[in-house]
PDB file of C-alpha atoms in Angstrom:
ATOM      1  CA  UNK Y   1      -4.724  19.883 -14.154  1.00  0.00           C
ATOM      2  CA  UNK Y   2      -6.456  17.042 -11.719  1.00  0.00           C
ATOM      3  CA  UNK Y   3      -9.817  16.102 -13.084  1.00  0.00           C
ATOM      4  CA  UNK Y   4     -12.634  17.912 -11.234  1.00  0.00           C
ATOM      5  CA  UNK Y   5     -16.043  17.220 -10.659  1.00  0.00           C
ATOM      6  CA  UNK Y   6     -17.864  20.324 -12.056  1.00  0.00           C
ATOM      7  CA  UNK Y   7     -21.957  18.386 -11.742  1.00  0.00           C
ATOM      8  CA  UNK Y   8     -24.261  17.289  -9.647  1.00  0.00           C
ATOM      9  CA  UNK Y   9     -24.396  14.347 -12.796  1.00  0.00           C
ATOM     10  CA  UNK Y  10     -21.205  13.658 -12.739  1.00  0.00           C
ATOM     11  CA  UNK Y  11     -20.607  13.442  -8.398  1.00  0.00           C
ATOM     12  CA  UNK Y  12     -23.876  10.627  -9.123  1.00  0.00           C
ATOM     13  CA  UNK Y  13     -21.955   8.358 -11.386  1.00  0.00           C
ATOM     14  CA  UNK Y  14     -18.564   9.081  -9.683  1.00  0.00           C
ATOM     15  CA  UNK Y  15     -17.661   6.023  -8.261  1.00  0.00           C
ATOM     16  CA  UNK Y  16     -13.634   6.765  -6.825  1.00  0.00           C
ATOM     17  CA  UNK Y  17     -12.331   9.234  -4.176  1.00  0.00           C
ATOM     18  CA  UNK Y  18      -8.370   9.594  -4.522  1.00  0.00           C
ATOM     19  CA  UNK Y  19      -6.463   9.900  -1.455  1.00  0.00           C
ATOM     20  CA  UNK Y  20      -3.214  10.778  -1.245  1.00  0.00           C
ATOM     21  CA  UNK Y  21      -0.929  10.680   1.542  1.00  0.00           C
ATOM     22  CA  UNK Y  22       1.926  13.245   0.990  1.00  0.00           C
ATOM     23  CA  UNK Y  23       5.260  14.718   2.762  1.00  0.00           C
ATOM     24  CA  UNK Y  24       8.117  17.118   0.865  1.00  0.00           C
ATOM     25  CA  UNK Y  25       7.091  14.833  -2.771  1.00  0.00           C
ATOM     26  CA  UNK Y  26       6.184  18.517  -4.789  1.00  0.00           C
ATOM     27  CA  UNK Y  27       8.139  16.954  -8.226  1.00  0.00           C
ATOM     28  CA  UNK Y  28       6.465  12.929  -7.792  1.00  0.00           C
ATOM     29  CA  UNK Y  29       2.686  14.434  -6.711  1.00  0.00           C
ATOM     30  CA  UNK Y  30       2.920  16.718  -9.875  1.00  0.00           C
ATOM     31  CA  UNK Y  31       3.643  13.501 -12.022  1.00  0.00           C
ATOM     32  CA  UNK Y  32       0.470  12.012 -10.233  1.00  0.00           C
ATOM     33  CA  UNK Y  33      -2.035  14.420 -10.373  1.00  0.00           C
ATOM     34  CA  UNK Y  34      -1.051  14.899 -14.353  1.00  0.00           C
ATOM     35  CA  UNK Y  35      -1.466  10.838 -14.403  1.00  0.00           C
ATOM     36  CA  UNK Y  36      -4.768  11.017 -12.472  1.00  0.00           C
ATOM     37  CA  UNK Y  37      -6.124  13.780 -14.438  1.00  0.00           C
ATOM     38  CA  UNK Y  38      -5.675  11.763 -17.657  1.00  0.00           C
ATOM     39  CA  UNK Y  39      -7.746   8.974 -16.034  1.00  0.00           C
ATOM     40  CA  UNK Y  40     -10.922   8.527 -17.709  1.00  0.00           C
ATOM     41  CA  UNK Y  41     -12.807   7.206 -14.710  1.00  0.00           C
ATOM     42  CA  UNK Y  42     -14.764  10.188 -13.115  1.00  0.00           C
ATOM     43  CA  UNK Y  43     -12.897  10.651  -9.760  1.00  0.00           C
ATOM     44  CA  UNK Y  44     -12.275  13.376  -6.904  1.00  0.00           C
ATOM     45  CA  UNK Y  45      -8.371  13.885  -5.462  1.00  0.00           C
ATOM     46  CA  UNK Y  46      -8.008  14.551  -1.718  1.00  0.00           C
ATOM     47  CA  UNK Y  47      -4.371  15.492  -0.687  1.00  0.00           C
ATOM     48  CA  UNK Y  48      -3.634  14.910   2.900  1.00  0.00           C
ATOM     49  CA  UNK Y  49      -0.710  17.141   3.274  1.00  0.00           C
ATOM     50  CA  UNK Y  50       1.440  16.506   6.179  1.00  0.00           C
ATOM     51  CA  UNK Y  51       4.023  19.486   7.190  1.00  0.00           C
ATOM     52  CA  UNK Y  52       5.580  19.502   3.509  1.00  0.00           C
ATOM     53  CA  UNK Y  53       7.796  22.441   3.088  1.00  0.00           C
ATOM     54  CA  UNK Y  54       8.389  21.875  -0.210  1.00  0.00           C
ATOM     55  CA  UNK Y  55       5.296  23.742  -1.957  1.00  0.00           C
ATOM     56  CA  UNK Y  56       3.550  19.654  -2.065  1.00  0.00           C
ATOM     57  CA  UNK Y  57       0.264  20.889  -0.759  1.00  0.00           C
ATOM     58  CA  UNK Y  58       0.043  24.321  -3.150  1.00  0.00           C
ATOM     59  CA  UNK Y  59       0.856  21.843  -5.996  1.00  0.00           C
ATOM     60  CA  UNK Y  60      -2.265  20.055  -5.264  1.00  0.00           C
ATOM     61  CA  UNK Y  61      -4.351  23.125  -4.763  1.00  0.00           C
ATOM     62  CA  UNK Y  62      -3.173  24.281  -8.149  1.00  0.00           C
ATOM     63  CA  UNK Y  63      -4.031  20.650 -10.024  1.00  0.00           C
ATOM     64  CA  UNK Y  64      -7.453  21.274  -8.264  1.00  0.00           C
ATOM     65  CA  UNK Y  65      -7.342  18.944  -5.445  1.00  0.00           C
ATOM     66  CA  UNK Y  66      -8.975  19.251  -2.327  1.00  0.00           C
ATOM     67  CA  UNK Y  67      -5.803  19.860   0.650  1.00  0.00           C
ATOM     68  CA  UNK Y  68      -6.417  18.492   3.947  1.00  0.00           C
ATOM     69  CA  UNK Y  69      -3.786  19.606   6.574  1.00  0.00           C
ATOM     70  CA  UNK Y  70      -1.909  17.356   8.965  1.00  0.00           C
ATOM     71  CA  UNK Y  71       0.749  18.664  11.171  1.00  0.00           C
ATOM     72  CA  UNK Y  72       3.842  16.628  10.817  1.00  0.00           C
ATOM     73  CA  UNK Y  73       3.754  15.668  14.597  1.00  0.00           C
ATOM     74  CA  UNK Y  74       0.577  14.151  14.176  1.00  0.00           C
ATOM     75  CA  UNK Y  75       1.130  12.021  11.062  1.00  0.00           C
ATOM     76  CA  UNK Y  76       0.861   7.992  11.258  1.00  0.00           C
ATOM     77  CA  UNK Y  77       0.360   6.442   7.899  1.00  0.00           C
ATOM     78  CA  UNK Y  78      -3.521   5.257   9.577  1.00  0.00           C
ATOM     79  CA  UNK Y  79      -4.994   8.227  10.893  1.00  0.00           C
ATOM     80  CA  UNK Y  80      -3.693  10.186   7.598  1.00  0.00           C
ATOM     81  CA  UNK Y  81      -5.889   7.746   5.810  1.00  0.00           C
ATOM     82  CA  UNK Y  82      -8.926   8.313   8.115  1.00  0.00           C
ATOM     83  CA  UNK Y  83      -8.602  11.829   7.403  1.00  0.00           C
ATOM     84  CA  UNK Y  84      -8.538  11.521   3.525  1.00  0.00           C
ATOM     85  CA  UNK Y  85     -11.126   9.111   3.688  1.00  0.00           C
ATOM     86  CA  UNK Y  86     -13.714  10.931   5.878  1.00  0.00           C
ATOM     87  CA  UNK Y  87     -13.952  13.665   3.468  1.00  0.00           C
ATOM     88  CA  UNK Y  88     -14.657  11.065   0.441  1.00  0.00           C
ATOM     89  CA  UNK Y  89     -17.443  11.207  -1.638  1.00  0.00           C
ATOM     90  CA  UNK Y  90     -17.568   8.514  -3.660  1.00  0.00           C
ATOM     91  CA  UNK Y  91     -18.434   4.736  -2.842  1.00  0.00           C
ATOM     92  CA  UNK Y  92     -14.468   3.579  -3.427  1.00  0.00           C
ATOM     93  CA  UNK Y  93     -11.445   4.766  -1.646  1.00  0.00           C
ATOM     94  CA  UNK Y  94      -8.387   4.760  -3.594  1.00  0.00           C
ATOM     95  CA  UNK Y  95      -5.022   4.993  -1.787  1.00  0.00           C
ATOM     96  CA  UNK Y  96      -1.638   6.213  -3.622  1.00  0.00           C
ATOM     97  CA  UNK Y  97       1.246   7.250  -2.219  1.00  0.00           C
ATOM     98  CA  UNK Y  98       2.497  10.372  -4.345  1.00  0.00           C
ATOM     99  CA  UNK Y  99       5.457   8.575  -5.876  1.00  0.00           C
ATOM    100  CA  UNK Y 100       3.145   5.425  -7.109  1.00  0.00           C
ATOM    101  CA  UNK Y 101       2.028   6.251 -10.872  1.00  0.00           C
ATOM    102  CA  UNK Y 102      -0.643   4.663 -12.715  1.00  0.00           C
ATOM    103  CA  UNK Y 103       0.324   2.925 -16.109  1.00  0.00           C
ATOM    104  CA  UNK Y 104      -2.290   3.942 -18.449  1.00  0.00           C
ATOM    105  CA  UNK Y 105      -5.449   6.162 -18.794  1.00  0.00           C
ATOM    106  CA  UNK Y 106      -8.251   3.096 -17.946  1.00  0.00           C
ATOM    107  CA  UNK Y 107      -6.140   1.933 -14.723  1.00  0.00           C
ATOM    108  CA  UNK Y 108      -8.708   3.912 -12.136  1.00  0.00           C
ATOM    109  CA  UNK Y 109     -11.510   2.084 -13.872  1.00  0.00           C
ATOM    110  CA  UNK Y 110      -9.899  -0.771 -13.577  1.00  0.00           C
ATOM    111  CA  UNK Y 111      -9.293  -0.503 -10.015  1.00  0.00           C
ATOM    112  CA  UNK Y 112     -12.828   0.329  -9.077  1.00  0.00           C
ATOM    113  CA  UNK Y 113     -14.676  -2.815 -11.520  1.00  0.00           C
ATOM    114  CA  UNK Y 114     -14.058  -5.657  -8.810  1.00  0.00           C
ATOM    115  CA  UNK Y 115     -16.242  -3.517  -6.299  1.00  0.00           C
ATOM    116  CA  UNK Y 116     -19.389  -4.618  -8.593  1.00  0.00           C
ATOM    117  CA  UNK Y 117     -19.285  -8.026  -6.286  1.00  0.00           C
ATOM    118  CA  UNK Y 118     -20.346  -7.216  -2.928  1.00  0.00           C
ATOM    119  CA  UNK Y 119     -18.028  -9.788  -1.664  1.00  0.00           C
ATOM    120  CA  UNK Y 120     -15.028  -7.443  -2.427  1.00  0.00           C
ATOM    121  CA  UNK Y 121     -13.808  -5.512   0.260  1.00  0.00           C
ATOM    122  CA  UNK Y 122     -10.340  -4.246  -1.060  1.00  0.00           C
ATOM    123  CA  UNK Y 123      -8.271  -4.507  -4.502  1.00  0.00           C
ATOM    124  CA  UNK Y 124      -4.898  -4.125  -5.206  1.00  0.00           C
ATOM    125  CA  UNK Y 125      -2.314  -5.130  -7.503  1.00  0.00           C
ATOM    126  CA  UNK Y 126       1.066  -6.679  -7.048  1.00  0.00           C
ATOM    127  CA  UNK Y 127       3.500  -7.840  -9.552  1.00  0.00           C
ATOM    128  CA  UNK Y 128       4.366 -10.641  -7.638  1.00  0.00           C
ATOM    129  CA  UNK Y 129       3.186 -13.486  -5.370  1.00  0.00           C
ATOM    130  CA  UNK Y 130       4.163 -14.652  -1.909  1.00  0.00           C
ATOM    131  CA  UNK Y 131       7.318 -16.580  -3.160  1.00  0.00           C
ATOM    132  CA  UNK Y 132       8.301 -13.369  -5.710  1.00  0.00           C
ATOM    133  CA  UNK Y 133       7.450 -15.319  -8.684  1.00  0.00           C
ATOM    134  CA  UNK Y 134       5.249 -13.469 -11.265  1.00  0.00           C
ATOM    135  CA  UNK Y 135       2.012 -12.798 -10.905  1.00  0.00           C
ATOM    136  CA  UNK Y 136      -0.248 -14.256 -14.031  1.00  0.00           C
ATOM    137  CA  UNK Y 137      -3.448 -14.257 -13.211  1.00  0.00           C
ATOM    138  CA  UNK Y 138      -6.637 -12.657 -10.477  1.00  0.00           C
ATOM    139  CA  UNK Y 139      -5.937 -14.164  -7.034  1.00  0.00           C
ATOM    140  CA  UNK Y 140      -8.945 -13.736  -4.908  1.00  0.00           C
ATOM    141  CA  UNK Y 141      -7.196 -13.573  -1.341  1.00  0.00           C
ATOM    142  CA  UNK Y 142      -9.664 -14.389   1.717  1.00  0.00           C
ATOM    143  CA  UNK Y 143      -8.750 -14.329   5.415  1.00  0.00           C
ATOM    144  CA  UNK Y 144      -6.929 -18.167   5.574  1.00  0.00           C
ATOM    145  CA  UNK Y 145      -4.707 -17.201   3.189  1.00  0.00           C
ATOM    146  CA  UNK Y 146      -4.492 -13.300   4.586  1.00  0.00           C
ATOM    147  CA  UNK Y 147      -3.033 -15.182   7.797  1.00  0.00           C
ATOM    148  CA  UNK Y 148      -0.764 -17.795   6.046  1.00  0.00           C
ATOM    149  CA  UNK Y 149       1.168 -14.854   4.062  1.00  0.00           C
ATOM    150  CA  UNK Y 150       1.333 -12.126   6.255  1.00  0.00           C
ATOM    151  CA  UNK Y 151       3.100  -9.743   4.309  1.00  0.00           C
ATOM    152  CA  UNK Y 152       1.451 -10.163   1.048  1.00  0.00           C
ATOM    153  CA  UNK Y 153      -2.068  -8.726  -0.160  1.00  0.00           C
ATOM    154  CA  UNK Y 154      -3.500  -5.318   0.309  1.00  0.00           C
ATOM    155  CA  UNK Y 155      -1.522  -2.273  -0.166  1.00  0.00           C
ATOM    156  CA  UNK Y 156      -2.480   1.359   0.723  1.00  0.00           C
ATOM    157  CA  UNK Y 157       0.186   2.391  -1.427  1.00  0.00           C
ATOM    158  CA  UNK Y 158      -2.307   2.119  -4.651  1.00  0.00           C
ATOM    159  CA  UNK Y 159      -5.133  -0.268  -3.584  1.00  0.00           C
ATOM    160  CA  UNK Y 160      -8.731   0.321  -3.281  1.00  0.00           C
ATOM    161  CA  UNK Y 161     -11.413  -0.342  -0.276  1.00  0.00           C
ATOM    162  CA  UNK Y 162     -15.106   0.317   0.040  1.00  0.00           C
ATOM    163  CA  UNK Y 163     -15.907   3.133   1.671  1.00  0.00           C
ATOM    164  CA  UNK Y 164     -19.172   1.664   3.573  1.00  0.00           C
ATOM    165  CA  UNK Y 165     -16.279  -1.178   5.554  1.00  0.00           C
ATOM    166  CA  UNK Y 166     -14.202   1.405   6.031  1.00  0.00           C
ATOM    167  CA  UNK Y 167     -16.893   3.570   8.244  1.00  0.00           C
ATOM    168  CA  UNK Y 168     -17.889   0.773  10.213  1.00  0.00           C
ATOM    169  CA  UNK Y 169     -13.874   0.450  11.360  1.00  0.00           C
ATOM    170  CA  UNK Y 170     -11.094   2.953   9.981  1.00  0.00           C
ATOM    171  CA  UNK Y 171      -7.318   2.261   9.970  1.00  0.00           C
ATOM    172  CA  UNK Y 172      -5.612   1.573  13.152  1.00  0.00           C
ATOM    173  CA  UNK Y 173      -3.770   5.026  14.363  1.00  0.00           C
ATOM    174  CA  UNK Y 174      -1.538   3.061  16.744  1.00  0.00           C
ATOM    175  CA  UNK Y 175       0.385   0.857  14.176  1.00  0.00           C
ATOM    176  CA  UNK Y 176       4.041   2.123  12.577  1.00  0.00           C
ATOM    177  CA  UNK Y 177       3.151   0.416   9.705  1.00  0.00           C
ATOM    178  CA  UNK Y 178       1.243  -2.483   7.979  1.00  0.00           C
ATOM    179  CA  UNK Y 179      -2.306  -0.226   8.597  1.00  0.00           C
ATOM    180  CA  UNK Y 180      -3.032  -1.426   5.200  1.00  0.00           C
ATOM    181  CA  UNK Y 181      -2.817  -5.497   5.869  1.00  0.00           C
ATOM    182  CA  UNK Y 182      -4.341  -5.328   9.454  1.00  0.00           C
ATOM    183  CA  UNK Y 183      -7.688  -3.887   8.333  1.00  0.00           C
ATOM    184  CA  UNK Y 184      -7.948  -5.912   5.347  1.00  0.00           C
ATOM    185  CA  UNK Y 185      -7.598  -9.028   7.429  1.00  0.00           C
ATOM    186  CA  UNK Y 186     -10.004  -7.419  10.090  1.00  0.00           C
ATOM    187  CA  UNK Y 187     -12.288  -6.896   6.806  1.00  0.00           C
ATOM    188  CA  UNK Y 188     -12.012 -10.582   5.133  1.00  0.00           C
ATOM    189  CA  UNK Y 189     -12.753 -12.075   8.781  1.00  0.00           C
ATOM    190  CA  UNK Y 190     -15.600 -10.113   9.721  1.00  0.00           C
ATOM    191  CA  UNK Y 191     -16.957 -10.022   6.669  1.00  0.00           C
ATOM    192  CA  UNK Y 192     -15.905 -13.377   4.662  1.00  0.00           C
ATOM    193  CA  UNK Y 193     -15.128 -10.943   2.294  1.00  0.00           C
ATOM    194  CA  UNK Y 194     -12.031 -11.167  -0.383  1.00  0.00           C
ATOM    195  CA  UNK Y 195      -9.410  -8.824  -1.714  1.00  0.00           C
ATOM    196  CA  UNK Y 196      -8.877  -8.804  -5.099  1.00  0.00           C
ATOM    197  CA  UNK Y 197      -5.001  -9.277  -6.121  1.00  0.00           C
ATOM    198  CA  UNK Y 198      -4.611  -8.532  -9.905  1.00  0.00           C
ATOM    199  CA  UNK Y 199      -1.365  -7.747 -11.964  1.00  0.00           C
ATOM    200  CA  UNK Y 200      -3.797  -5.252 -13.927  1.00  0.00           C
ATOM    201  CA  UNK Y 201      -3.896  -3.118 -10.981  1.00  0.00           C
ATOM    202  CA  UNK Y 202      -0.378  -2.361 -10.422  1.00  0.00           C
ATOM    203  CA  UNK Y 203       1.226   0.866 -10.438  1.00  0.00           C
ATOM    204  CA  UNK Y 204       5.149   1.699 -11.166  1.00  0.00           C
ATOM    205  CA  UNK Y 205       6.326   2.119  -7.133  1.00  0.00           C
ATOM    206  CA  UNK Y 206       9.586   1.262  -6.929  1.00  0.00           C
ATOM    207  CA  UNK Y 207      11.590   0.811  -3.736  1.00  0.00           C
ATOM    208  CA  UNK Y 208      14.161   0.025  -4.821  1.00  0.00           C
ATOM    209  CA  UNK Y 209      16.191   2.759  -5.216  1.00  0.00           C
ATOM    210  CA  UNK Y 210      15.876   3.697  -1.610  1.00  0.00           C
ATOM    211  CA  UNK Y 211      18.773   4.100   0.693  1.00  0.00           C
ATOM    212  CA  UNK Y 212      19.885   1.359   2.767  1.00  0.00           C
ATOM    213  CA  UNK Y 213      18.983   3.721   5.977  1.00  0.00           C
ATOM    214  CA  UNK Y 214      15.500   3.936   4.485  1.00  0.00           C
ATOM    215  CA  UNK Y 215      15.400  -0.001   3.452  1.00  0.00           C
ATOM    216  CA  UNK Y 216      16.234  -0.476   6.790  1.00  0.00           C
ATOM    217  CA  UNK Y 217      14.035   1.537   8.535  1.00  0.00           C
ATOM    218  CA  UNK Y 218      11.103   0.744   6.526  1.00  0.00           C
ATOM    219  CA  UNK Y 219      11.145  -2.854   7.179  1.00  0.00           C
ATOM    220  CA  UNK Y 220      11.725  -2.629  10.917  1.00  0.00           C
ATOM    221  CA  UNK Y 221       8.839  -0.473  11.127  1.00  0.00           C
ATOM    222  CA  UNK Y 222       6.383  -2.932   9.383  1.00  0.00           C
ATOM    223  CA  UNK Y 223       8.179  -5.674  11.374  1.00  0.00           C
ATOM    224  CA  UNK Y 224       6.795  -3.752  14.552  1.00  0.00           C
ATOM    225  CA  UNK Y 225       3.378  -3.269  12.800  1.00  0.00           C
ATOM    226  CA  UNK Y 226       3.023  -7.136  11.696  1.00  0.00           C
ATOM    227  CA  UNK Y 227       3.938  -7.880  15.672  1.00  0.00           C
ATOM    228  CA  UNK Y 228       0.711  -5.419  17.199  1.00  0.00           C
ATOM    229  CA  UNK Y 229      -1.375  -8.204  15.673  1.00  0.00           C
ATOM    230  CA  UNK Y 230      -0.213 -11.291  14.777  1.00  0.00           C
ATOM    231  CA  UNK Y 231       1.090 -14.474  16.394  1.00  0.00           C
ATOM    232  CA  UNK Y 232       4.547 -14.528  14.771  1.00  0.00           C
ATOM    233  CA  UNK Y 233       6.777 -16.888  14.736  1.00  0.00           C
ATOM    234  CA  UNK Y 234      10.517 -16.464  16.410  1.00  0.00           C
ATOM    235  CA  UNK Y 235      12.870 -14.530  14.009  1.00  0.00           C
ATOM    236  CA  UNK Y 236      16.203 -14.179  15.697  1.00  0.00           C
ATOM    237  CA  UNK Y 237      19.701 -14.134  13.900  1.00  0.00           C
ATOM    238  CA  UNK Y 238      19.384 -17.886  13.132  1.00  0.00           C
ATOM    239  CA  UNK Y 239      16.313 -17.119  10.877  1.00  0.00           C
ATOM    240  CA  UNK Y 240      17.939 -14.278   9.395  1.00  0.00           C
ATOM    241  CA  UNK Y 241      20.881 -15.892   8.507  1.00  0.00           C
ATOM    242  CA  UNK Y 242      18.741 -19.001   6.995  1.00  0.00           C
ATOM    243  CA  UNK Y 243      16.605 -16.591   5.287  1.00  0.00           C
ATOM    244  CA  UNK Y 244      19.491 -14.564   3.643  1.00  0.00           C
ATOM    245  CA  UNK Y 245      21.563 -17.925   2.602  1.00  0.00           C
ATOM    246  CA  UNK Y 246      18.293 -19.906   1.287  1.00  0.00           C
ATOM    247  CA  UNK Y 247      16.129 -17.443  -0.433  1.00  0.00           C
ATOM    248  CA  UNK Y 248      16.392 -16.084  -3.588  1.00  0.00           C
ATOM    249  CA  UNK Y 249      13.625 -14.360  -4.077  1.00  0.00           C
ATOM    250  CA  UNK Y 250      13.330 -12.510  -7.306  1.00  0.00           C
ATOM    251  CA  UNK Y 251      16.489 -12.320  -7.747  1.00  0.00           C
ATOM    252  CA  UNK Y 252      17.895 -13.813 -11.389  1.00  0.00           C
ATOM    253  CA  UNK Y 253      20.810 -15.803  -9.247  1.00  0.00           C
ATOM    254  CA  UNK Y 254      21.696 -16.834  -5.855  1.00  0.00           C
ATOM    255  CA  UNK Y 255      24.957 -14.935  -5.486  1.00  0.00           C
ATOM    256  CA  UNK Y 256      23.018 -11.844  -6.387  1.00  0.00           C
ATOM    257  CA  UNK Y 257      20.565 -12.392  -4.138  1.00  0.00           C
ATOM    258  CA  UNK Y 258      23.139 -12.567  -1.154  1.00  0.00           C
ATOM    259  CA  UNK Y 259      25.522  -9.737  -2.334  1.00  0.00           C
ATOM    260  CA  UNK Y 260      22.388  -7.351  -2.441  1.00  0.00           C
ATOM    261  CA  UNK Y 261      22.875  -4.588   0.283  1.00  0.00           C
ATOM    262  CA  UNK Y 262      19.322  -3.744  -0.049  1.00  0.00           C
ATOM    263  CA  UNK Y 263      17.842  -7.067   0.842  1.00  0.00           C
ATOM    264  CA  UNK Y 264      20.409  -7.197   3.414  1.00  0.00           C
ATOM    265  CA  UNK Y 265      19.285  -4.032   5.003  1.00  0.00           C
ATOM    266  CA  UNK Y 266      15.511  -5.793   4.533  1.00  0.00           C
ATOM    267  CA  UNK Y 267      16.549  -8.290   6.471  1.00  0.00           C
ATOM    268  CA  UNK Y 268      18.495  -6.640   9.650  1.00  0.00           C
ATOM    269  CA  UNK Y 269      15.273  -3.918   9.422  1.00  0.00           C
ATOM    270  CA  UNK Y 270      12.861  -7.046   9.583  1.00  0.00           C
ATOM    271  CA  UNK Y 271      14.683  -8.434  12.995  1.00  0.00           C
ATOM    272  CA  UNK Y 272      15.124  -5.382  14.525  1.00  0.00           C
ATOM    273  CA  UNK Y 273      11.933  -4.785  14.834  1.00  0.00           C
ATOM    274  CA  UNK Y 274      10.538  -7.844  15.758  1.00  0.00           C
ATOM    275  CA  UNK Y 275      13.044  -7.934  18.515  1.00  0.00           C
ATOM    276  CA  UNK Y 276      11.311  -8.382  22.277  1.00  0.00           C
TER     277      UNK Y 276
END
């Protein structure tokens, strides 16, 4: 059963809302709320349920998490946020997508402990850096190098934000993707704020598995997102080609790194959608 929040003591020292964006995942939100409920960090679940048909949302009603209801037509990965995170309680929004599973019991503390410095507007925690090499140590990213590495940083799909930045300006509704990274780098310019990066926040969320449909469409949808907002530079079939040929990435060899379908389908998702 999710952990609930039985006193008026314990909703005073609860410092972590849980929302969780959800679609046809009954099995992988299951495995979460069981996670979550081990979590010894006093915490509420919200469930934003959109169109599952797959029992998801009476799954969360029965690990005693609040359901909020979303018809499927309506769903953008933004406004399903705003809607989890208007009916928060606590000071700190936590974001999971259903099939992103915390590692250990303390990890929701963990998450939370960087919001103790006001200058924190957002945590996350990535296993990697910008060039896909391990991740050692806390990176404190602020807006310069937000806007030099795009595509690295904050995460909705288990990251944290405070709740009091978040009223002032929710998630943009309009975006197909990247939500997450746009209002983070709307947060660490207005505010001169930072986002905590730190490899003790990750989560096991694994991509890649994923079909190369899904790979594909993923990609060109935060491709489109990325272009709503930033000045990119020209990607055409030249810079894919360079890009597949000279970049390894975390891949233990080159030839594996070019016979990978998956990055492949990356790759043709990431210039479709920045085409025109």
């Amino acid at each position: 059963m999710s952990k609930r929040i039985p006193t008026d003591s314990v909703c005073e020292r609860m410092r972590a809302s849980v929302v969780i964006r959800v679609r046809d995942e009954a099995a992988a939100l299951a495995t979460l709320l069981g996670l979550l409920a081990a979590q010894t960090e006093p915490h509420e679940v919200i469930v934003v349920d959109s169109g599952s048909a797959d029992g998801s949302a009476d799954v969360a009603r029965r690990c005693g998490a609040r359901v909020l209801e979303l018809p499927a037509a309506a769903f953008t990965f933004g406004g399903a946020l705003n809607l989890g995170a208007a009916a928060a309680a606590a000071p700190i929004v936590v974001a999971l997508s259903a099939h992103a599973f915390p590692r250990d019991a303390g990890w929701l503390t963990r998450m939370v402990e960087p919001f103790g410095d006001s200058a924190v507007a957002c945590a996350f925690g990535p296993s990697h850096d910008w060039e896909s090499r391990p991740l050692t140590g806390v990176v404190r990213q602020d807006a310069g190098l937000a806007r030099v590495h795009p595509e690295w940083g904050y995460s909705n799909g288990a990251g944290a934000f405070r709740a009091s930045l978040w009223r002032e300006r929710g998630f943009r509704e309009d975006l197909p993707g990247t939500e997450d990274r746009e209002w983070a780098l709307w947060a660490l310019e207005r505010r001169g704020a930072v986002c905590v990066l730190d490899p003790a926040l990750a989560v096991e969320h694994d991509h890649a598995h994923d079909s190369l449909r899904a790979s594909f469409a993923r990609y060109a949808r935060e491709a489109r997102g990325y272009a709503m907002y930033l000045e990119l530079p020209p990607y055409g079939l030249k810079e894919v080609f360079r890009e597949w040929w000279g970049d390894q990435g975390w891949h233990r060899s080159w030839a594996r790194a070019r016979l990978d379908p998956r990055r492949a389908a990356r790759l043709a998702g990431k210039w479709w959608g920045r085409r025109g």
